[in-house]
mmCIF file of C-alpha atoms in Angstrom:
data_model
loop_
_atom_site.group_PDB
_atom_site.id
_atom_site.type_symbol
_atom_site.label_atom_id
_atom_site.label_comp_id
_atom_site.label_asym_id
_atom_site.label_seq_id
_atom_site.Cartn_x
_atom_site.Cartn_y
_atom_site.Cartn_z
ATOM 1 C CA MET A 1 4.079 33.139 -21.460
ATOM 2 C CA VAL A 2 5.192 33.317 -17.818
ATOM 3 C CA ASN A 3 7.317 36.417 -17.296
ATOM 4 C CA VAL A 4 8.177 36.188 -13.596
ATOM 5 C CA THR A 5 10.825 33.585 -12.779
ATOM 6 C CA LEU A 6 11.047 31.313 -9.759
ATOM 7 C CA ALA A 7 14.290 33.077 -8.869
ATOM 8 C CA GLN A 8 12.410 36.380 -8.542
ATOM 9 C CA TRP A 9 9.833 34.781 -6.257
ATOM 10 C CA ARG A 10 12.637 33.271 -4.171
ATOM 11 C CA MET A 11 14.243 36.674 -3.779
ATOM 12 C CA LEU A 12 10.955 38.284 -2.763
ATOM 13 C CA ALA A 13 10.376 35.505 -0.215
ATOM 14 C CA ALA A 14 13.884 36.041 1.176
ATOM 15 C CA VAL A 15 13.313 39.780 1.578
ATOM 16 C CA VAL A 16 10.046 39.153 3.430
ATOM 17 C CA ASP A 17 11.409 36.329 5.581
ATOM 18 C CA HIS A 18 14.478 38.323 6.663
ATOM 19 C CA GLY A 19 12.762 41.665 7.103
ATOM 20 C CA GLY A 20 14.635 43.655 4.470
ATOM 21 C CA PHE A 21 17.027 43.665 1.537
ATOM 22 C CA ALA A 22 20.284 43.831 3.521
ATOM 23 C CA ARG A 23 19.603 40.815 5.724
ATOM 24 C CA ALA A 24 18.126 38.854 2.832
ATOM 25 C CA ALA A 25 21.209 39.599 0.730
ATOM 26 C CA GLU A 26 23.452 38.075 3.410
ATOM 27 C CA ALA A 27 21.240 34.980 3.681
ATOM 28 C CA VAL A 28 21.035 34.226 -0.042
ATOM 29 C CA HIS A 29 24.534 35.487 -0.907
ATOM 30 C CA LYS A 30 23.321 38.173 -3.289
ATOM 31 C CA SER A 31 23.901 41.917 -3.222
ATOM 32 C CA PRO A 32 21.080 44.132 -1.900
ATOM 33 C CA SER A 33 20.936 45.861 -5.270
ATOM 34 C CA THR A 34 20.381 42.538 -7.023
ATOM 35 C CA LEU A 35 17.448 41.732 -4.757
ATOM 36 C CA ASN A 36 16.059 45.229 -5.118
ATOM 37 C CA HIS A 37 16.232 45.051 -8.882
ATOM 38 C CA ALA A 38 14.599 41.592 -8.947
ATOM 39 C CA VAL A 39 11.665 42.709 -6.794
ATOM 40 C CA HIS A 40 11.111 45.924 -8.736
ATOM 41 C CA LYS A 41 11.262 43.997 -12.007
ATOM 42 C CA LEU A 42 8.686 41.551 -10.589
ATOM 43 C CA GLU A 43 6.367 44.440 -9.717
ATOM 44 C CA GLU A 44 6.741 45.900 -13.217
ATOM 45 C CA GLN A 45 6.001 42.590 -14.859
ATOM 46 C CA LEU A 46 2.934 41.952 -12.707
ATOM 47 C CA GLY A 47 1.728 45.536 -12.654
ATOM 48 C CA VAL A 48 1.186 45.184 -8.893
ATOM 49 C CA GLN A 49 3.050 46.659 -5.922
ATOM 50 C CA VAL A 50 4.077 43.802 -3.656
ATOM 51 C CA LEU A 51 6.240 45.653 -1.083
ATOM 52 C CA GLU A 52 5.802 48.937 0.743
ATOM 53 C CA PRO A 53 8.297 50.751 2.989
ATOM 54 C CA VAL A 54 7.777 50.885 6.750
ATOM 55 C CA GLY A 55 10.537 52.985 8.259
ATOM 56 C CA ARG A 56 13.802 51.336 7.264
ATOM 57 C CA GLN A 57 12.115 48.036 6.545
ATOM 58 C CA VAL A 58 9.603 46.778 4.012
ATOM 59 C CA ARG A 59 6.455 44.757 4.305
ATOM 60 C CA LEU A 60 4.095 43.033 1.940
ATOM 61 C CA THR A 61 1.122 44.857 0.562
ATOM 62 C CA GLU A 62 -2.210 43.093 0.724
ATOM 63 C CA ALA A 63 -1.810 42.039 -2.899
ATOM 64 C CA GLY A 64 1.788 41.026 -2.293
ATOM 65 C CA ASP A 65 0.765 38.852 0.648
ATOM 66 C CA MET A 66 -1.731 36.946 -1.467
ATOM 67 C CA LEU A 67 0.684 36.545 -4.382
ATOM 68 C CA LEU A 68 3.563 35.379 -2.213
ATOM 69 C CA ARG A 69 1.378 32.736 -0.563
ATOM 70 C CA ARG A 70 0.648 31.294 -3.988
ATOM 71 C CA ALA A 71 4.261 31.686 -5.046
ATOM 72 C CA ARG A 72 5.486 29.696 -2.033
ATOM 73 C CA GLN A 73 3.379 26.772 -3.278
ATOM 74 C CA LEU A 74 5.133 27.048 -6.634
ATOM 75 C CA LEU A 75 8.532 27.141 -4.941
ATOM 76 C CA GLU A 76 7.742 24.079 -2.841
ATOM 77 C CA SER A 77 6.530 22.202 -5.911
ATOM 78 C CA ALA A 78 9.638 23.183 -7.860
ATOM 79 C CA GLU A 79 11.902 22.020 -5.038
ATOM 80 C CA ALA A 80 10.031 18.729 -4.824
ATOM 81 C CA LEU A 81 10.309 18.302 -8.603
ATOM 82 C CA GLU A 82 14.057 18.885 -8.501
ATOM 83 C CA ASP A 83 14.375 16.430 -5.629
ATOM 84 C CA VAL A 84 12.490 13.768 -7.583
ATOM 85 C CA ALA A 85 14.609 14.428 -10.678
ATOM 86 C CA GLY A 86 17.762 14.037 -8.627
ATOM 87 C CA ARG A 87 16.558 10.761 -7.139
ATOM 88 C CA LEU A 88 15.560 9.461 -10.562
ATOM 89 C CA GLY A 89 19.024 10.353 -11.783
ATOM 90 C CA GLU A 90 20.466 8.295 -8.938
ATOM 91 C CA GLY A 91 18.369 5.272 -9.938
ATOM 92 C CA LEU A 92 15.148 5.796 -7.957
ATOM 93 C CA GLU A 93 12.253 4.205 -9.784
ATOM 94 C CA ALA A 94 9.161 6.274 -10.521
ATOM 95 C CA GLU A 95 6.817 3.371 -9.743
ATOM 96 C CA VAL A 96 6.867 0.022 -7.974
ATOM 97 C CA VAL A 97 4.433 -2.708 -9.035
ATOM 98 C CA ILE A 98 3.777 -5.346 -6.392
ATOM 99 C CA ALA A 99 1.490 -8.367 -6.614
ATOM 100 C CA VAL A 100 0.366 -9.715 -3.236
ATOM 101 C CA ASP A 101 -1.757 -12.787 -2.701
ATOM 102 C CA GLN A 102 -4.961 -11.918 -0.854
ATOM 103 C CA ILE A 103 -4.100 -14.348 1.939
ATOM 104 C CA PHE A 104 -1.130 -12.202 3.011
ATOM 105 C CA PRO A 105 -1.824 -10.508 6.392
ATOM 106 C CA PRO A 106 -3.451 -7.154 5.576
ATOM 107 C CA ASP A 107 -2.019 -5.408 8.658
ATOM 108 C CA ALA A 108 1.514 -6.278 7.570
ATOM 109 C CA LEU A 109 0.864 -5.111 4.011
ATOM 110 C CA ALA A 110 -0.535 -1.758 5.143
ATOM 111 C CA HIS A 111 2.349 -1.267 7.565
ATOM 112 C CA ALA A 112 4.964 -1.983 4.864
ATOM 113 C CA LEU A 113 3.371 0.289 2.259
ATOM 114 C CA ASP A 114 3.044 3.126 4.750
ATOM 115 C CA SER A 115 6.675 2.764 5.804
ATOM 116 C CA VAL A 116 7.964 2.927 2.225
ATOM 117 C CA SER A 117 5.686 5.836 1.367
ATOM 118 C CA ARG A 118 7.151 7.900 4.205
ATOM 119 C CA HIS A 119 10.694 7.366 2.875
ATOM 120 C CA TYR A 120 9.826 7.595 -0.828
ATOM 121 C CA PRO A 121 6.727 9.819 -1.011
ATOM 122 C CA HIS A 122 7.066 10.499 -4.742
ATOM 123 C CA VAL A 123 7.278 6.854 -5.818
ATOM 124 C CA ARG A 124 3.933 5.542 -7.008
ATOM 125 C CA VAL A 125 2.874 2.078 -5.906
ATOM 126 C CA GLN A 126 0.648 -0.215 -7.945
ATOM 127 C CA LEU A 127 -0.757 -2.961 -5.753
ATOM 128 C CA HIS A 128 -2.344 -6.005 -7.395
ATOM 129 C CA GLU A 129 -4.287 -8.261 -5.026
ATOM 130 C CA THR A 130 -3.936 -11.695 -6.549
ATOM 131 C CA VAL A 131 -5.031 -15.280 -5.863
ATOM 132 C CA LEU A 132 -2.950 -18.446 -6.309
ATOM 133 C CA ASN A 133 -1.141 -18.259 -9.690
ATOM 134 C CA GLY A 134 -2.124 -14.653 -10.355
ATOM 135 C CA GLY A 135 1.005 -13.106 -8.859
ATOM 136 C CA VAL A 136 3.364 -15.667 -10.383
ATOM 137 C CA GLU A 137 1.809 -15.046 -13.803
ATOM 138 C CA MET A 138 2.529 -11.325 -13.431
ATOM 139 C CA LEU A 139 6.120 -12.236 -12.571
ATOM 140 C CA TYR A 140 6.489 -14.402 -15.682
ATOM 141 C CA ASP A 141 4.973 -11.638 -17.833
ATOM 142 C CA GLY A 142 7.336 -9.019 -16.391
ATOM 143 C CA ARG A 143 4.423 -6.990 -15.020
ATOM 144 C CA ALA A 144 5.450 -6.994 -11.345
ATOM 145 C CA ASP A 145 8.639 -5.889 -9.608
ATOM 146 C CA LEU A 146 7.825 -7.803 -6.428
ATOM 147 C CA VAL A 147 5.514 -10.740 -5.809
ATOM 148 C CA VAL A 148 4.261 -12.173 -2.522
ATOM 149 C CA SER A 149 2.856 -15.620 -3.170
ATOM 150 C CA GLY A 150 2.315 -19.053 -1.715
ATOM 151 C CA ILE A 151 3.050 -20.541 -5.146
ATOM 152 C CA ALA A 152 6.620 -21.293 -6.217
ATOM 153 C CA ALA A 153 7.778 -19.518 -9.383
ATOM 154 C CA GLN A 154 9.913 -21.634 -11.691
ATOM 155 C CA GLY A 155 13.152 -19.901 -12.577
ATOM 156 C CA PHE A 156 12.975 -17.490 -9.623
ATOM 157 C CA LEU A 157 14.372 -17.754 -6.121
ATOM 158 C CA GLY A 158 11.984 -16.677 -3.398
ATOM 159 C CA GLU A 159 12.690 -15.580 0.157
ATOM 160 C CA PRO A 160 10.627 -17.126 2.973
ATOM 161 C CA LEU A 161 8.347 -14.425 4.313
ATOM 162 C CA VAL A 162 5.595 -15.779 6.570
ATOM 163 C CA ASN A 163 3.439 -18.860 7.131
ATOM 164 C CA VAL A 164 -0.252 -18.073 6.748
ATOM 165 C CA GLU A 165 -2.574 -20.229 8.824
ATOM 166 C CA PHE A 166 -5.997 -21.214 7.480
ATOM 167 C CA LEU A 167 -8.938 -22.271 9.622
ATOM 168 C CA ALA A 168 -12.149 -23.975 8.504
ATOM 169 C CA VAL A 169 -14.985 -21.728 9.734
ATOM 170 C CA SER A 170 -18.654 -20.966 9.369
ATOM 171 C CA HIS A 171 -21.361 -18.857 10.960
ATOM 172 C CA PRO A 172 -22.305 -20.206 14.441
ATOM 173 C CA GLU A 173 -25.837 -20.983 13.195
ATOM 174 C CA HIS A 174 -24.647 -22.971 10.190
ATOM 175 C CA PRO A 175 -26.101 -26.544 10.175
ATOM 176 C CA LEU A 176 -22.618 -28.047 10.459
ATOM 177 C CA GLN A 177 -22.263 -26.435 13.878
ATOM 178 C CA HIS A 178 -25.329 -28.270 15.214
ATOM 179 C CA LEU A 179 -24.493 -31.884 14.480
ATOM 180 C CA GLY A 180 -23.192 -32.276 18.027
ATOM 181 C CA ARG A 181 -20.067 -34.214 17.100
ATOM 182 C CA GLU A 182 -16.723 -33.983 15.395
ATOM 183 C CA LEU A 183 -17.014 -33.579 11.656
ATOM 184 C CA ASP A 184 -15.238 -35.384 8.868
ATOM 185 C CA LEU A 185 -14.878 -34.424 5.239
ATOM 186 C CA ARG A 186 -17.955 -36.453 4.280
ATOM 187 C CA ASP A 187 -20.061 -34.063 6.367
ATOM 188 C CA LEU A 188 -18.696 -31.107 4.410
ATOM 189 C CA GLU A 189 -19.613 -32.668 1.074
ATOM 190 C CA GLN A 190 -23.286 -32.040 1.798
ATOM 191 C CA HIS A 191 -22.905 -28.290 2.306
ATOM 192 C CA ARG A 192 -21.870 -25.248 0.297
ATOM 193 C CA GLN A 193 -18.167 -24.422 0.198
ATOM 194 C CA LEU A 194 -16.961 -20.894 -0.569
ATOM 195 C CA VAL A 195 -13.723 -20.712 -2.560
ATOM 196 C CA VAL A 196 -11.790 -17.853 -4.132
ATOM 197 C CA ARG A 197 -11.012 -17.984 -7.845
ATOM 198 C CA ASP A 198 -7.431 -18.040 -9.128
ATOM 199 C CA SER A 199 -6.719 -14.593 -10.576
ATOM 200 C CA ALA A 200 -4.310 -15.911 -13.235
ATOM 201 C CA LEU A 201 -5.569 -15.325 -16.763
ATOM 202 C CA HIS A 202 -3.815 -18.198 -18.532
ATOM 203 C CA GLN A 203 -2.758 -20.893 -16.055
ATOM 204 C CA SER A 204 -5.336 -20.861 -13.296
ATOM 205 C CA MET A 205 -5.447 -23.633 -10.718
ATOM 206 C CA ASP A 206 -7.629 -24.993 -7.932
ATOM 207 C CA ALA A 207 -6.273 -25.482 -4.429
ATOM 208 C CA GLY A 208 -7.502 -26.847 -1.119
ATOM 209 C CA TRP A 209 -10.367 -29.239 -0.454
ATOM 210 C CA LEU A 210 -12.980 -28.851 -3.218
ATOM 211 C CA LYS A 211 -15.265 -31.881 -2.912
ATOM 212 C CA ALA A 212 -18.425 -30.149 -1.728
ATOM 213 C CA GLU A 213 -21.358 -30.841 -4.040
ATOM 214 C CA GLN A 214 -22.342 -27.191 -3.723
ATOM 215 C CA ARG A 215 -19.675 -24.601 -4.344
ATOM 216 C CA TRP A 216 -19.614 -20.850 -4.854
ATOM 217 C CA THR A 217 -16.478 -19.512 -6.531
ATOM 218 C CA LEU A 218 -15.781 -15.887 -5.679
ATOM 219 C CA SER A 219 -13.163 -13.335 -6.741
ATOM 220 C CA HIS A 220 -12.048 -11.871 -3.419
ATOM 221 C CA LEU A 221 -11.547 -12.943 0.182
ATOM 222 C CA VAL A 222 -13.607 -9.959 1.316
ATOM 223 C CA THR A 223 -16.636 -11.387 -0.518
ATOM 224 C CA SER A 224 -16.013 -14.823 0.960
ATOM 225 C CA PHE A 225 -15.848 -13.301 4.439
ATOM 226 C CA ASP A 226 -19.143 -11.473 3.879
ATOM 227 C CA MET A 227 -20.864 -14.643 2.680
ATOM 228 C CA LEU A 228 -19.542 -16.581 5.675
ATOM 229 C CA CYS A 229 -20.891 -13.979 8.080
ATOM 230 C CA ARG A 230 -24.292 -14.302 6.386
ATOM 231 C CA GLY A 231 -24.295 -18.052 7.004
ATOM 232 C CA LEU A 232 -24.182 -18.880 3.302
ATOM 233 C CA GLY A 233 -21.447 -21.493 3.424
ATOM 234 C CA PHE A 234 -18.218 -22.647 5.004
ATOM 235 C CA ALA A 235 -14.620 -21.961 3.982
ATOM 236 C CA TRP A 236 -11.001 -22.160 4.990
ATOM 237 C CA MET A 237 -9.976 -18.588 5.748
ATOM 238 C CA PRO A 238 -6.634 -16.998 6.723
ATOM 239 C CA THR A 239 -6.766 -16.451 10.476
ATOM 240 C CA THR A 240 -5.361 -12.942 10.088
ATOM 241 C CA ARG A 241 -8.474 -12.027 8.067
ATOM 242 C CA ILE A 242 -10.995 -13.367 10.586
ATOM 243 C CA ARG A 243 -9.363 -12.625 13.939
ATOM 244 C CA GLU A 244 -11.979 -10.085 15.025
ATOM 245 C CA ALA A 245 -14.874 -12.218 13.771
ATOM 246 C CA LEU A 246 -13.584 -15.166 15.824
ATOM 247 C CA ARG A 247 -13.223 -12.968 18.887
ATOM 248 C CA MET A 248 -16.763 -11.610 18.479
ATOM 249 C CA GLY A 249 -18.229 -15.044 17.708
ATOM 250 C CA THR A 250 -19.449 -13.962 14.260
ATOM 251 C CA LEU A 251 -17.506 -16.902 12.855
ATOM 252 C CA VAL A 252 -16.504 -20.098 14.661
ATOM 253 C CA PRO A 253 -14.180 -22.969 13.736
ATOM 254 C CA LEU A 254 -15.750 -26.090 12.309
ATOM 255 C CA PRO A 255 -15.272 -29.039 14.735
ATOM 256 C CA LEU A 256 -13.339 -31.116 12.228
ATOM 257 C CA ALA A 257 -11.566 -34.199 13.533
ATOM 258 C CA LEU A 258 -8.791 -33.619 10.995
ATOM 259 C CA GLY A 259 -7.923 -30.931 8.468
ATOM 260 C CA GLY A 260 -9.448 -27.949 10.239
ATOM 261 C CA ARG A 261 -6.145 -26.119 10.148
ATOM 262 C CA ARG A 262 -3.505 -25.816 7.473
ATOM 263 C CA GLU A 263 -0.595 -23.529 6.710
ATOM 264 C CA THR A 264 0.720 -21.979 3.519
ATOM 265 C CA PRO A 265 4.306 -20.694 3.439
ATOM 266 C CA MET A 266 4.555 -17.432 1.556
ATOM 267 C CA GLN A 267 7.553 -16.195 -0.370
ATOM 268 C CA LEU A 268 8.794 -12.798 -1.473
ATOM 269 C CA ILE A 269 10.070 -12.902 -5.057
ATOM 270 C CA PHE A 270 11.958 -10.193 -6.985
ATOM 271 C CA ARG A 271 11.544 -9.975 -10.726
ATOM 272 C CA ASP A 272 15.247 -9.017 -10.859
ATOM 273 C CA ARG A 273 16.947 -8.399 -7.540
ATOM 274 C CA ASP A 274 20.146 -7.058 -9.117
ATOM 275 C CA ARG A 275 18.271 -4.406 -11.083
ATOM 276 C CA ALA A 276 15.758 -3.540 -8.369
ATOM 277 C CA GLY A 277 15.687 0.142 -7.464
ATOM 278 C CA PRO A 278 15.990 1.509 -3.931
ATOM 279 C CA ALA A 279 12.237 1.825 -3.376
ATOM 280 C CA THR A 280 11.633 -1.773 -4.484
ATOM 281 C CA ARG A 281 14.356 -2.980 -2.141
ATOM 282 C CA ALA A 282 12.968 -0.837 0.657
ATOM 283 C CA LEU A 283 9.502 -2.316 0.152
ATOM 284 C CA ALA A 284 10.915 -5.842 0.325
ATOM 285 C CA ALA A 285 12.710 -5.009 3.577
ATOM 286 C CA ALA A 286 9.569 -3.356 4.955
ATOM 287 C CA LEU A 287 7.519 -6.486 4.232
ATOM 288 C CA HIS A 288 9.981 -8.626 6.175
ATOM 289 C CA GLU A 289 9.888 -6.185 9.078
ATOM 290 C CA ALA A 290 6.105 -5.882 8.973
ATOM 291 C CA VAL A 291 5.419 -9.620 9.241
ATOM 292 C CA THR A 292 7.700 -9.734 12.278
ATOM 293 C CA ASP A 293 6.024 -6.746 13.930
ATOM 294 C CA CYS A 294 2.419 -7.486 12.997
ATOM 295 C CA CYS A 295 2.081 -11.261 12.794
ATOM 296 C CA ASP A 296 3.908 -12.155 16.001
ATOM 297 C CA GLU A 297 1.594 -9.865 17.959
ATOM 298 C CA HIS A 298 -1.484 -11.961 17.174
ATOM 299 C CA SER A 299 -2.371 -15.571 17.689
ATOM 300 C CA ILE A 300 -5.661 -17.362 17.344
ATOM 301 C CA GLU A 301 -6.675 -19.694 20.147
ATOM 302 C CA THR A 302 -9.324 -22.252 19.195
ATOM 303 C CA ASN A 303 -10.524 -25.557 20.582
ATOM 304 C CA ASP A 304 -10.251 -27.628 17.438
#
C-alpha cells in the first residue's frame, strides 16, 4: 500500500520551491501549520528526513533531494493523467485510426501527423498504409475513422484532397531506355512490370496498365522503388516518391509517346463526420494544410 499521498509531495515541492513554509503557504493557499504537518507526516511515513533547517529557512537533505526528484515525475504524470481524463470527458478520442493509400505524398502525411501530435500528444494514432481498395474496405468495416484514398467509397462523401501524379520510370540502364526512340505500349509488353498489390482482403482490384507478359506483384511502394533502382523492371510511380531519384538520375522517365503520365485524384473520407472527435477533425484539417504546404513546393520537370 502507498502511504504518502500526491498532496503531501505537492506540499513538500511547494516548500522547497518557495524557500520555506510561510511563502509556500501563501502560494498554495494553505496555512504554514498544514504544510508543516504534511511534511513531518511524510517523513514519519517514509522513515527518512527530507528537510533540514538552515537559519530561518529549510533545505532538502541528500535523501530528500533524490526523493523529490522522483516525486516530481509522479506529479507530472498525475497532472497529465488528469488532463487526459478531462479531455476525454469533453469528447477527445483516445485513438484515431487513419488509412492512407501509399501513393499519398509522404512529406504531407508526416507533416500532418506531427502537427496533430503536438496539439494532442496523448491521442494515439494508428496508421494503416493501404493500396487501392484497402482503405475503402476499412471504411466499410468501420475500422478507420479517416481514409485517404483514390477510390470512391459508395455511401460516403469524400473531400477532394490532392491530385497525385504518376510517371512511368525505370533505371537508366534498363533495355527500354536504349531503344533510341519513343516507346509505345507494345514495347512495354516485352518487359517486366512492377505493380503493387491491392491491400483489400475481400474485394481487391487491379488498376493501371497491366499487359506486360512479365509482372511482379509487390506489397509496398517502397519495395517497388527498390526493385526499380536495381533495374529489375519498370513501373508507374507517384512523382512525390521518386523526386530525389529523378534528380539524381537513379530513375528516369520512360520515353513513352503516350501514357507516360497520369493523375489520380485523392479524397479524404470521414467514417462519420458528425461524430468525429476533435483530434480526428484536427487531423483532417492538418492533411488539407499539409498538401498545400508540401505539394505546391515541389514539381517534377521531365522531357516526356
